[in-house]
Amino acid sequence: MRALRLPNWKSEPELVEVDEPTPGPGQVVVKIGGAGACHSDLHLMHDFEAGAVPWNPPFTLGHENAGWVHALGDGVSGLTVGQPVAVYGPWGCGTCERCRVGVDPYCENVAEAPVPGGGGGLGLDGGMAEYMLVPQARQVLPLPDGLDPVLAAPLTDAGLTPYHAIRRSWAKLGPTSTAVVIGVGGLGHVGVQILKATTAARVIAVDTREEALKLGEECGADLAMLSGADTAQEIRQATGGRGADVVLDFVGADATLALGAAAARTVGDLTIVGIGGGTLPVGFFSVPYEVSIQTTYWGSRPELIEVLELGARGLVKPKASTFPLDEAVVAYRKMRDGTLEGRAVVVP
């Protein structure tokens, strides 16, 4: 079969022929219907070096995957061949306290995981191929009726990651609250949809690009602001001087972190989702009182079930463009150049 593989750190991916996988005991082979291209893959290609993570190339790219069960290994139950499924991306050990409740991204026994701190497309072969081997059947989730695998694929990361970040702040997102989404890109525009689908908060979208703000408004943002020197003050003016109850930074650069801290309300949340490499000095007087600042990574398996249900009901639908496997490199090029709106889904 054909697969898009990363041969080395700081290299371009290559479309090559590889053997079709065969499932062992407890394993599942999924016929891929859609594999999302994620901005973090660009970091794998261009930024990472040996030692940055506890695994190395070569491996097949693609950590946002959905399709149909193709083959089952011995001992697998609860799945049938031909069944539409999504693949939960982070693969933990399955036995530690975190993994037992489905929070594999925070696995505390990574030495026993299929790949330490990674998953399919992150150290092991992912879904930018015709078939994908999933080493643990528990990571394969049936799709709700009516959800196409092409639409489900980006929900496994671009939907799950903002959903987890938002869900942990639900208590602060009532009808009198305001949420700010900084960066209305591949994850941010889905974050706006999730906020509107699951909370009563008013949503302010912030970006440096007019086209991104238009996308934010299409996704339901109540207010869109072009990011600049006065954005924090504009957010405070729009909230009666109080600031935002929840700020979700999908960029993570120095400037956006500073904006989030300046715009946050007392007892608010500033959640850093983007991996833009920025830092935020924190001291007694540097942020409003009792503002909680946290990073998040992906989400839990139970949360993915909820995200897929939102997708099946049409409440969350990433804006996506599809590319054949032959043109997967083009999708990444558009992402790198900033000419891709929303997400890219590779269809083998």
XYZ file of C-alpha atoms in Angstrom:
348
model
C 0.000 0.000 0.000
C 1.027 3.641 -0.302
C 1.922 5.712 2.757
C 3.163 9.240 3.405
C 6.159 8.777 5.692
C 8.546 11.091 7.492
C 11.998 9.589 6.787
C 14.076 11.767 9.115
C 13.843 14.803 11.365
C 13.993 18.078 9.418
C 12.951 16.424 6.169
C 10.024 16.501 3.792
C 7.596 13.551 3.867
C 7.766 10.958 1.095
C 5.026 8.903 -0.534
C 6.330 5.327 -0.616
C 5.155 1.719 -0.875
C 4.954 -0.242 2.399
C 3.474 -3.564 3.486
C -0.202 -3.662 4.407
C -0.500 -4.185 8.193
C -1.853 -7.367 9.756
C -3.446 -7.248 13.235
C -2.041 -9.268 16.103
C -3.970 -10.242 19.240
C -6.002 -7.323 20.579
C -5.218 -5.162 17.542
C -7.335 -3.587 14.792
C -6.571 -2.584 11.209
C -8.596 0.410 10.043
C -9.220 1.214 6.378
C -8.651 4.953 6.342
C -11.462 7.176 5.102
C -9.853 10.446 6.172
C -6.611 11.524 7.849
C -6.302 15.081 9.090
C -3.201 17.146 8.371
C -2.255 18.980 11.564
C -0.045 22.023 12.045
C 1.953 20.085 14.628
C 3.130 17.830 11.779
C 5.055 20.825 10.435
C 7.002 20.898 13.695
C 7.855 17.221 13.163
C 9.125 17.991 9.671
C 11.010 21.210 10.292
C 11.739 21.802 13.979
C 12.246 18.583 15.919
C 15.658 16.991 16.350
C 16.831 13.711 17.856
C 16.186 13.779 21.591
C 13.314 16.272 21.448
C 10.792 13.458 21.968
C 11.290 9.827 23.048
C 10.807 8.429 19.542
C 12.250 8.971 16.076
C 11.420 8.628 12.376
C 10.744 6.874 10.115
C 6.977 6.566 10.545
C 3.798 7.255 8.586
C 2.254 10.644 9.322
C -1.360 11.302 10.309
C -2.654 11.375 13.903
C -6.264 12.425 13.104
C -7.918 9.350 11.657
C -11.265 7.776 10.875
C -12.479 5.090 8.533
C -13.858 1.535 8.713
C -12.768 -1.594 10.553
C -10.834 -3.705 8.043
C -9.504 -6.589 10.137
C -9.634 -7.691 13.770
C -6.977 -9.508 15.763
C -7.698 -12.396 18.076
C -9.580 -11.474 21.217
C -11.096 -8.234 19.923
C -14.793 -7.853 20.694
C -17.319 -5.043 20.319
C -16.236 -4.158 16.776
C -17.214 -5.615 13.405
C -15.545 -5.541 9.997
C -16.896 -2.655 7.913
C -18.018 -0.634 10.949
C -17.325 3.152 10.715
C -14.869 4.179 13.430
C -12.598 6.946 14.657
C -9.143 6.365 16.112
C -8.329 7.968 19.452
C -4.922 9.498 18.803
C -2.823 9.410 22.010
C -1.817 5.881 22.985
C -0.969 5.317 26.645
C -0.148 2.193 28.620
C -3.795 1.401 29.351
C -3.203 0.420 32.971
C -2.088 3.508 34.921
C -4.569 5.669 36.822
C -4.836 8.215 34.005
C -5.258 5.676 31.215
C -7.890 3.693 33.132
C -10.211 6.709 32.948
C -9.325 7.390 29.301
C -6.853 10.247 29.743
C -4.053 8.697 27.711
C -2.266 11.993 26.905
C -1.224 12.153 30.559
C -0.152 8.509 30.825
C 2.092 8.006 33.846
C 3.656 4.749 32.686
C 4.903 5.735 29.233
C 7.515 2.991 29.197
C 4.660 0.492 28.776
C 2.825 2.496 26.097
C 2.964 1.394 22.433
C 5.191 4.435 21.903
C 6.260 6.715 24.796
C 4.235 9.926 24.751
C 3.018 9.437 21.181
C 0.627 7.426 19.051
C -0.224 6.719 15.446
C 1.458 9.399 13.342
C 3.568 10.356 16.351
C 6.313 7.764 16.527
C 4.254 4.862 15.171
C 2.603 4.586 11.758
C -0.394 6.879 11.367
C -3.267 7.198 8.953
C -1.831 8.842 5.851
C -1.991 5.479 4.155
C -4.629 3.135 2.861
C -4.665 1.131 6.117
C -3.567 1.778 9.701
C -2.698 -0.632 12.496
C -4.102 0.330 15.908
C -2.248 -1.679 18.592
C -4.988 -1.388 21.240
C -8.625 -2.032 20.297
C -9.800 0.337 23.059
C -8.515 3.244 20.941
C -11.026 2.482 18.156
C -14.382 4.187 18.735
C -17.557 3.515 16.730
C -18.879 6.556 14.889
C -22.392 7.796 15.654
C -24.940 7.293 12.888
C -24.673 9.881 10.146
C -21.075 11.006 10.761
C -18.862 10.609 7.695
C -15.280 9.455 8.439
C -13.940 12.371 6.377
C -15.656 14.782 8.771
C -14.871 12.670 11.831
C -11.108 12.559 11.237
C -10.306 16.179 12.193
C -12.645 15.946 15.177
C -10.207 13.487 16.801
C -7.735 16.325 17.403
C -8.980 19.663 16.012
C -12.282 18.963 17.749
C -11.094 17.087 20.828
C -8.289 19.480 21.780
C -10.435 22.638 22.004
C -13.320 20.631 23.498
C -11.146 19.502 26.409
C -9.832 23.040 26.947
C -13.373 24.439 26.976
C -15.009 21.649 28.961
C -12.672 22.120 31.930
C -13.915 25.740 32.153
C -17.645 25.072 31.755
C -18.344 26.324 35.301
C -17.064 29.763 34.268
C -19.002 29.957 30.999
C -22.540 30.901 32.037
C -24.918 33.348 30.340
C -23.215 36.437 31.813
C -19.712 35.232 30.867
C -17.400 36.033 27.993
C -14.941 33.687 26.280
C -12.131 34.956 24.053
C -10.671 32.769 21.313
C -7.226 33.972 20.221
C -6.299 32.514 16.833
C -9.193 31.462 14.610
C -7.293 28.829 12.645
C -7.617 25.081 12.357
C -8.405 24.586 16.054
C -9.685 28.037 16.952
C -12.610 28.064 14.527
C -13.737 24.713 15.951
C -13.334 26.152 19.441
C -15.799 28.914 18.564
C -18.334 26.309 17.433
C -17.864 24.250 20.599
C -18.340 27.310 22.808
C -21.593 28.157 21.029
C -22.810 24.535 21.104
C -22.041 23.785 24.755
C -22.169 27.085 26.662
C -24.248 30.252 26.943
C -21.190 32.536 27.037
C -20.641 35.400 24.633
C -17.721 34.637 22.309
C -15.105 37.118 21.074
C -12.809 35.981 18.253
C -9.382 37.593 17.927
C -6.938 37.205 15.041
C -4.493 39.196 12.924
C -6.197 38.123 9.686
C -9.453 39.538 8.389
C -10.341 36.254 6.680
C -9.911 34.374 9.956
C -12.225 36.800 11.725
C -14.813 36.274 9.002
C -14.535 32.525 9.582
C -14.969 33.107 13.319
C -18.171 35.031 12.703
C -19.428 32.278 10.382
C -18.814 29.812 13.225
C -20.911 31.900 15.621
C -18.605 34.434 17.262
C -20.605 37.334 18.713
C -17.767 39.798 18.197
C -14.599 39.733 16.086
C -11.533 41.846 16.816
C -8.447 42.446 14.723
C -5.503 41.888 17.037
C -3.428 44.955 17.800
C -1.915 47.072 20.527
C -5.301 48.010 22.003
C -7.059 44.631 21.815
C -6.951 43.925 25.549
C -8.534 47.294 26.274
C -11.169 46.687 23.585
C -12.050 43.350 25.211
C -12.422 45.077 28.588
C -14.621 47.758 27.047
C -16.790 45.068 25.443
C -17.193 43.350 28.817
C -18.060 46.383 30.910
C -14.503 46.679 32.179
C -14.431 43.191 33.694
C -12.432 41.237 31.123
C -12.900 37.723 29.757
C -13.931 34.887 32.070
C -12.099 32.400 29.859
C -9.307 33.096 27.377
C -8.316 30.294 25.009
C -4.994 30.961 23.285
C -4.691 28.792 20.187
C -1.431 30.487 19.168
C 0.800 30.449 22.234
C 3.236 33.181 21.171
C 4.649 35.869 23.468
C 2.227 38.494 22.162
C -0.900 36.329 22.471
C -0.008 35.143 25.970
C 0.475 38.749 27.056
C -2.859 39.653 25.463
C -4.610 36.811 27.269
C -3.225 37.852 30.650
C -4.151 41.486 30.057
C -7.691 40.631 28.946
C -8.555 38.040 31.616
C -11.073 38.718 34.360
C -10.289 38.063 38.001
C -10.896 34.394 38.879
C -10.822 33.655 35.167
C -9.038 30.983 33.146
C -6.215 31.502 30.668
C -5.715 28.235 28.816
C -2.769 27.849 26.463
C -3.504 25.443 23.632
C -1.173 26.694 20.893
C 2.485 25.659 20.840
C 3.866 28.927 19.481
C 6.841 28.824 21.844
C 5.929 31.910 23.869
C 6.424 32.457 27.585
C 4.434 34.415 30.148
C 6.076 35.861 33.275
C 3.850 35.190 36.278
C 4.153 37.118 39.525
C 1.856 38.428 42.224
C 0.930 41.583 40.312
C 1.461 40.378 36.732
C -1.985 38.830 36.205
C -5.433 39.564 37.672
C -6.102 37.942 41.036
C -6.937 34.233 41.016
C -6.520 33.828 37.284
C -5.698 30.191 36.588
C -3.146 29.612 33.846
C -2.786 26.163 32.327
C -1.648 24.281 29.278
C -3.625 21.377 27.845
C -2.736 18.506 25.548
C -5.375 16.748 23.449
C -8.292 15.302 25.458
C -9.757 12.131 26.927
C -11.378 9.170 25.209
C -14.783 9.843 26.870
C -14.562 13.437 25.653
C -13.940 12.236 22.097
C -17.184 10.254 22.273
C -18.953 13.516 23.161
C -17.211 15.422 20.356
C -18.201 12.809 17.797
C -21.816 13.124 18.967
C -21.663 16.902 18.469
C -20.328 16.268 14.976
C -23.050 13.750 14.158
C -25.706 16.264 15.215
C -24.190 18.973 13.018
C -23.332 21.225 15.957
C -19.584 21.081 15.334
C -18.265 20.865 11.793
C -14.656 21.803 11.021
C -14.185 23.742 7.830
C -12.074 21.335 5.829
C -10.601 20.845 2.380
C -9.907 17.336 1.096
C -6.765 16.205 -0.705
C -5.928 12.847 -2.281
C -2.928 11.033 -0.813
C -0.882 12.056 -3.860
C -1.385 15.705 -2.888
C -0.872 15.436 0.871
C 2.398 17.366 0.581
C 0.450 20.188 -1.107
C -1.855 20.369 1.922
C 1.126 20.763 4.244
C 2.611 23.407 1.953
C -0.595 25.423 2.051
C -0.654 25.086 5.837
C 2.942 26.266 6.090
C 2.284 29.234 3.800
C -0.856 30.263 5.680
C -3.094 29.820 2.629
C -5.153 26.954 4.052
C -8.463 27.959 5.639
C -9.564 25.588 8.355
C -8.335 21.984 8.213
C -6.989 19.675 5.520
C -8.147 16.054 5.324
C -6.226 13.545 3.237
C -8.425 10.893 1.615
C -6.361 7.845 0.518
